[in-house]
Tab-separated table of C-alpha atoms in Angstrom:
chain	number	residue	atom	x	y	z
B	9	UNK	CA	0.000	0.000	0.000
B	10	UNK	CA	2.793	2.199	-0.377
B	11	UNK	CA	4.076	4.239	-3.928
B	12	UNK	CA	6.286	1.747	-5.578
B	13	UNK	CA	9.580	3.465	-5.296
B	14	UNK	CA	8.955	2.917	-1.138
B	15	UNK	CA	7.268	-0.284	-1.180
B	16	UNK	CA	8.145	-2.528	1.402
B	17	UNK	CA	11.182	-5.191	1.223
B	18	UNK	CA	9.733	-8.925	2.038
B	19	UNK	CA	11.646	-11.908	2.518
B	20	UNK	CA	11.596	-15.268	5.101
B	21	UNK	CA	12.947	-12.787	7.708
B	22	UNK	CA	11.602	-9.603	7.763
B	23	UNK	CA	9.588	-6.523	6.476
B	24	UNK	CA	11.110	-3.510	5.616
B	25	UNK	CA	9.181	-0.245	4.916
B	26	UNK	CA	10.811	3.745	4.771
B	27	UNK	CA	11.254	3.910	8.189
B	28	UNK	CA	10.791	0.524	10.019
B	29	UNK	CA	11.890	-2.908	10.183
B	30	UNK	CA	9.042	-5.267	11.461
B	31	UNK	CA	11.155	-8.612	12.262
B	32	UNK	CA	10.162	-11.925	14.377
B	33	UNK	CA	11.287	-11.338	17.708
B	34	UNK	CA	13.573	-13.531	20.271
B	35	UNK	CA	13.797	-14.336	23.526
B	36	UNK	CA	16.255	-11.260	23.839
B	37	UNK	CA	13.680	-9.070	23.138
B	38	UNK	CA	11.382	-9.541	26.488
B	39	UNK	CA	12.897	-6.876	28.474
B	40	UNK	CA	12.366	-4.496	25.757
B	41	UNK	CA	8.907	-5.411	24.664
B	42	UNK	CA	7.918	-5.718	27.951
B	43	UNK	CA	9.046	-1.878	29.032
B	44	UNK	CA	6.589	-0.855	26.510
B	45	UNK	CA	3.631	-2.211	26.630
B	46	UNK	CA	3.492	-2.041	30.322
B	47	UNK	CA	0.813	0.653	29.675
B	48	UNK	CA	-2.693	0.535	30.975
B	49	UNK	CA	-3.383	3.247	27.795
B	50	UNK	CA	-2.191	0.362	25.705
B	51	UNK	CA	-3.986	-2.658	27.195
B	52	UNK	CA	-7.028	-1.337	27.854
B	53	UNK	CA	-7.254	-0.625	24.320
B	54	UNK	CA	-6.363	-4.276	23.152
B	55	UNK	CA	-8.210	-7.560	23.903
B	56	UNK	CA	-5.272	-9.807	24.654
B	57	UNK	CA	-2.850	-7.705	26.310
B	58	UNK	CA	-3.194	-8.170	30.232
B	59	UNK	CA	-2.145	-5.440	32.813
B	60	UNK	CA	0.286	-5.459	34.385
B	61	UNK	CA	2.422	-6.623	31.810
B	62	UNK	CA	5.686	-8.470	32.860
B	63	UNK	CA	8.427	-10.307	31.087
B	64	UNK	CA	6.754	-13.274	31.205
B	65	UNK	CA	3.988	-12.020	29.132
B	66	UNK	CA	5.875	-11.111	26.804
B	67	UNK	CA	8.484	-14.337	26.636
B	68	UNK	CA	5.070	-16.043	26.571
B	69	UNK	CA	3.654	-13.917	23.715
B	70	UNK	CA	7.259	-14.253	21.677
B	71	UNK	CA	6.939	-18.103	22.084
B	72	UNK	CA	3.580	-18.094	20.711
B	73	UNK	CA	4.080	-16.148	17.420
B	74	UNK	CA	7.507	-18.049	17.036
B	75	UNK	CA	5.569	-21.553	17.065
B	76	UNK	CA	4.769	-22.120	13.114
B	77	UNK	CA	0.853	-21.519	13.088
B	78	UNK	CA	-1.735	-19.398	11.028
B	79	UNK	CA	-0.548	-15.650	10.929
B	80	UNK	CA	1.952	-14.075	11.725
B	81	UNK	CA	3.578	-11.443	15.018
B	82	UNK	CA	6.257	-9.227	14.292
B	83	UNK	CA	8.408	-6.675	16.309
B	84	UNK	CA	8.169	-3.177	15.302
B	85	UNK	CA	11.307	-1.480	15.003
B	86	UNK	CA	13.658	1.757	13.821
B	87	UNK	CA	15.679	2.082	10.999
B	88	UNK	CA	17.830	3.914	12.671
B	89	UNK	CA	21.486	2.795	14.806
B	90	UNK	CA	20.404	0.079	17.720
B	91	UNK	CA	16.831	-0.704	15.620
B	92	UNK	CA	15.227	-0.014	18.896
B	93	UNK	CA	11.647	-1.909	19.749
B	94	UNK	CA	8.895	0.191	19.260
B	95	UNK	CA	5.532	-1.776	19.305
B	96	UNK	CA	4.205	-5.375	17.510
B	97	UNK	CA	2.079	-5.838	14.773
B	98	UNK	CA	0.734	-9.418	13.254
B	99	UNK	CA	-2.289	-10.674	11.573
B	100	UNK	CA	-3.915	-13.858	11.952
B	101	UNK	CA	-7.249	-16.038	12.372
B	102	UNK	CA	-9.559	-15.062	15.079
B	103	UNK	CA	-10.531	-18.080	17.523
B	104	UNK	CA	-14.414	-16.460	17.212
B	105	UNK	CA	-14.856	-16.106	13.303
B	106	UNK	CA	-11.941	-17.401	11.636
B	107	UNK	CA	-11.668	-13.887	10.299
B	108	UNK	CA	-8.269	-12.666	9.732
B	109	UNK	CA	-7.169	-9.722	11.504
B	110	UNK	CA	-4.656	-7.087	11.890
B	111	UNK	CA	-3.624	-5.851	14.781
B	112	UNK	CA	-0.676	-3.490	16.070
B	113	UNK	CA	0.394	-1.783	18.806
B	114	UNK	CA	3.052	1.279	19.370
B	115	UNK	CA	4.631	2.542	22.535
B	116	UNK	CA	3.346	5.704	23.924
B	117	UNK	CA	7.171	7.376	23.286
B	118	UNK	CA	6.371	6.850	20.158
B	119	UNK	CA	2.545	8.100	19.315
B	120	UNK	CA	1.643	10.208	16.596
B	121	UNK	CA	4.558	9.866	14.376
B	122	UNK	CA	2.365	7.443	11.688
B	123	UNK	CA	4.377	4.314	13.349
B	124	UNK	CA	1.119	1.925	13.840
B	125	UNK	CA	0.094	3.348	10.159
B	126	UNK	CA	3.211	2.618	8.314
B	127	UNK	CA	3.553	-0.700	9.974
B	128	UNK	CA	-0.241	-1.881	9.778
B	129	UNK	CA	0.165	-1.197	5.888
B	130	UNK	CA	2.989	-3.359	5.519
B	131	UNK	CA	1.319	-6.538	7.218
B	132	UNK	CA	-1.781	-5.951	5.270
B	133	UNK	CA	0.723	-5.902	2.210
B	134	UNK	CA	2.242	-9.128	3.073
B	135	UNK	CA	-1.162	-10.569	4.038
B	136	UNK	CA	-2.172	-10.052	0.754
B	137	UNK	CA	0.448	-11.258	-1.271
B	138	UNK	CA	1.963	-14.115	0.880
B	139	UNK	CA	-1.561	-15.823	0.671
B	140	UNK	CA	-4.841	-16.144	-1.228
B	141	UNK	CA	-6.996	-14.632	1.649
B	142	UNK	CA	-9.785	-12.284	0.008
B	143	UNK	CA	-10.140	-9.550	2.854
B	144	UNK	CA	-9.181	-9.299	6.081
B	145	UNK	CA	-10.298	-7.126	9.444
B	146	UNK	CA	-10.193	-4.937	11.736
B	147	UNK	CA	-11.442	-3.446	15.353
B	148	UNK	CA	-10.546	-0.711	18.107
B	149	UNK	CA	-12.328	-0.182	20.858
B	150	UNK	CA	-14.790	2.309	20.613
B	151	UNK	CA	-13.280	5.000	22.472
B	152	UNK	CA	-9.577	5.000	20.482
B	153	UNK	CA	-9.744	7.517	17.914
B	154	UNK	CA	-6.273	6.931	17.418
B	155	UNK	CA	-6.801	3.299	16.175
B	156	UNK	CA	-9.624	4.362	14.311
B	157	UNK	CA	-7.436	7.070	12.274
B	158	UNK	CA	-4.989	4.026	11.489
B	159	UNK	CA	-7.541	1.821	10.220
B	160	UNK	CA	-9.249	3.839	8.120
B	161	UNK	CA	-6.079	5.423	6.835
B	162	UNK	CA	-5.139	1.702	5.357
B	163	UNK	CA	-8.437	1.466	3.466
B	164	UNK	CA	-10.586	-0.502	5.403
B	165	UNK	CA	-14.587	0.408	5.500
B	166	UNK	CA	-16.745	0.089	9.051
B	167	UNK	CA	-19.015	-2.808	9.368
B	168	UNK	CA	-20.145	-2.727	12.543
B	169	UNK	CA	-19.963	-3.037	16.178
B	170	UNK	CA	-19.264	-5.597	18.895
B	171	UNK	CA	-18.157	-6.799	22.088
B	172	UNK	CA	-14.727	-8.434	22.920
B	173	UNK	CA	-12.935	-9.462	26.469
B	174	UNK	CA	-10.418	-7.395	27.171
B	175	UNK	CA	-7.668	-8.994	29.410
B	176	UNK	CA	-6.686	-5.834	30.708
B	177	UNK	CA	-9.989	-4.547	32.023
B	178	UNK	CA	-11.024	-7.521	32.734
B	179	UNK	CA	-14.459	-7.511	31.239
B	180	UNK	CA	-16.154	-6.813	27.700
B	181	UNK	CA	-15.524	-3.657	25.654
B	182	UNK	CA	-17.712	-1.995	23.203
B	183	UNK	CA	-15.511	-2.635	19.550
B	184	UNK	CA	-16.044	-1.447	16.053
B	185	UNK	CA	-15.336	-3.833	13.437
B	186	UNK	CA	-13.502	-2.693	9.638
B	187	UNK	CA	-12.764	-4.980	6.556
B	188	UNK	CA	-10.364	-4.214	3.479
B	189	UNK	CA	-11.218	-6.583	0.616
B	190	UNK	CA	-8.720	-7.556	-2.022
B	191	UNK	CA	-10.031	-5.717	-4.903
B	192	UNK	CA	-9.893	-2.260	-2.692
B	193	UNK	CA	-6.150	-3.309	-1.581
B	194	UNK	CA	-5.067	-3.468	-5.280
B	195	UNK	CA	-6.831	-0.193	-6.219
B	196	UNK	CA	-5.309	1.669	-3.487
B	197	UNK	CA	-1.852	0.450	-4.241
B	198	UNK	CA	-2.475	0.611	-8.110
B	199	UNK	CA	-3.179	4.751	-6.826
B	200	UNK	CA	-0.178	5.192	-5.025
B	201	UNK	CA	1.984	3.277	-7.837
B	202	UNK	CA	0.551	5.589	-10.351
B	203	UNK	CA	1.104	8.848	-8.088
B	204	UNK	CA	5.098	7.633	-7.268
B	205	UNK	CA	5.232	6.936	-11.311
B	206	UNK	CA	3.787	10.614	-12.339
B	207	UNK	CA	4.654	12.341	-9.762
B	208	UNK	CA	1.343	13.367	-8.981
B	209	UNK	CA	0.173	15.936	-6.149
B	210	UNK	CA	-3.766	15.802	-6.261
B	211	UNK	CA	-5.875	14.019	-3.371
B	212	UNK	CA	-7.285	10.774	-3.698
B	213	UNK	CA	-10.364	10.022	-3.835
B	214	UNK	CA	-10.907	8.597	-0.150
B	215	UNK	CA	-8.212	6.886	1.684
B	216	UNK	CA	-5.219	7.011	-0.803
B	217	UNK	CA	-1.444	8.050	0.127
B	218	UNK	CA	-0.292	11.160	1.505
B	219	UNK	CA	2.943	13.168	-1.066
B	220	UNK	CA	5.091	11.138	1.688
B	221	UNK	CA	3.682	7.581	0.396
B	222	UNK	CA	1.941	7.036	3.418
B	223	UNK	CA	-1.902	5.898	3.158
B	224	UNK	CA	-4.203	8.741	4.111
């Protein structure tokens, strides 16, 4: 879903996109991940994410996404020197549906820079073109405008609401569910080829890259 010219790089290992590297994480990584999302403004905003959030959660959570299965969970990290860890993103099945959704989260250091944007696009990108799936999903809790700017930024159209347990609070959240079919991920990216081939300023017509290749 990027212009062409910043599409992401996609091999066995990782994902690479203009500013990120989204890789599968290690053991190593616990103490890192689990600095971050020890957040109550993160969990309480995700369904599977309990709080507090220890190092055990999250060698339990790398073990998990490391076992071959369905899906896939990825670190988020920096191009820059030390690739620091700056959220996880990952798609898969949901247990309820069989649905597969995206899902991401960025540490607060890190908010409102277009991380969780830039790094939900590449998953759907892989998604897409590792496998014939012909959509996949979507959902934020009801109150996070923030995931809601992210999600509708990569294309996908509302579709409802719901209720899922949250971990964190313990209880059932009001959700809002999205989906992005196939044939409205290749028109976007066919847009933002075109633009990055033609130079092109003008808007999109809905959700469609910003000048900086990023999906409005």
């Amino acid at each position: 879903m990027f212009a062409e010219d910043e599409s992401l790089e996609d091999d066995d290992e990782c994902l690479t996109t203009r500013r990120l590297v989204l890789v599968a994480p290690r053991r190593e990584d616990a103490a890192a991940l689990a600095a971050l999302a020890d957040n109550p403004k993160i969990a309480t905003n995700l369904a599977t994410m309990p709080h507090p959030y220890e190092r055990a959660d999250a060698e339990a959570w790398i073990a998990r996404v490391t076992t071959p299965s369905p899906g896939r969970g990825l670190l988020v990290r920096l191009r820059r020197p030390g690739m620091p860890v700056i959220g996880a993103v990952g798609f898969g099945p949901q247990p309820a549906t069989g649905d597969t959704e995206v899902g991401y989260w960025i540490g607060e250091p890190f908010w409102n820079q277009g991380y969780a944007t830039e790094a939900a696009q590449a998953v759907i990108d892989h998604a897409f073109r590792s496998s014939p799936l012909d959509e996949v999903w979507a959902s934020c809790r009801m109150t996070n405008e923030a995931s809601r700017r992210v999600i509708v930024k990569c294309g996908f159209q509302w579709v409802g609401t719901g209720l899922r347990h949250s971990k964190a609070l313990r209880g059932m959240m009001s959700v809002e569910r999205y989906r992005l079919d196939r044939k409205c991920w290749q028109a976007l990216r066919a847009w933002g080829d075109h633009r990055a081939a033609t130079g092109e300023k003008t808007a999109a017509p809905g959700p469609g890259p910003r000048d900086d290749g990023v999906w409005r």
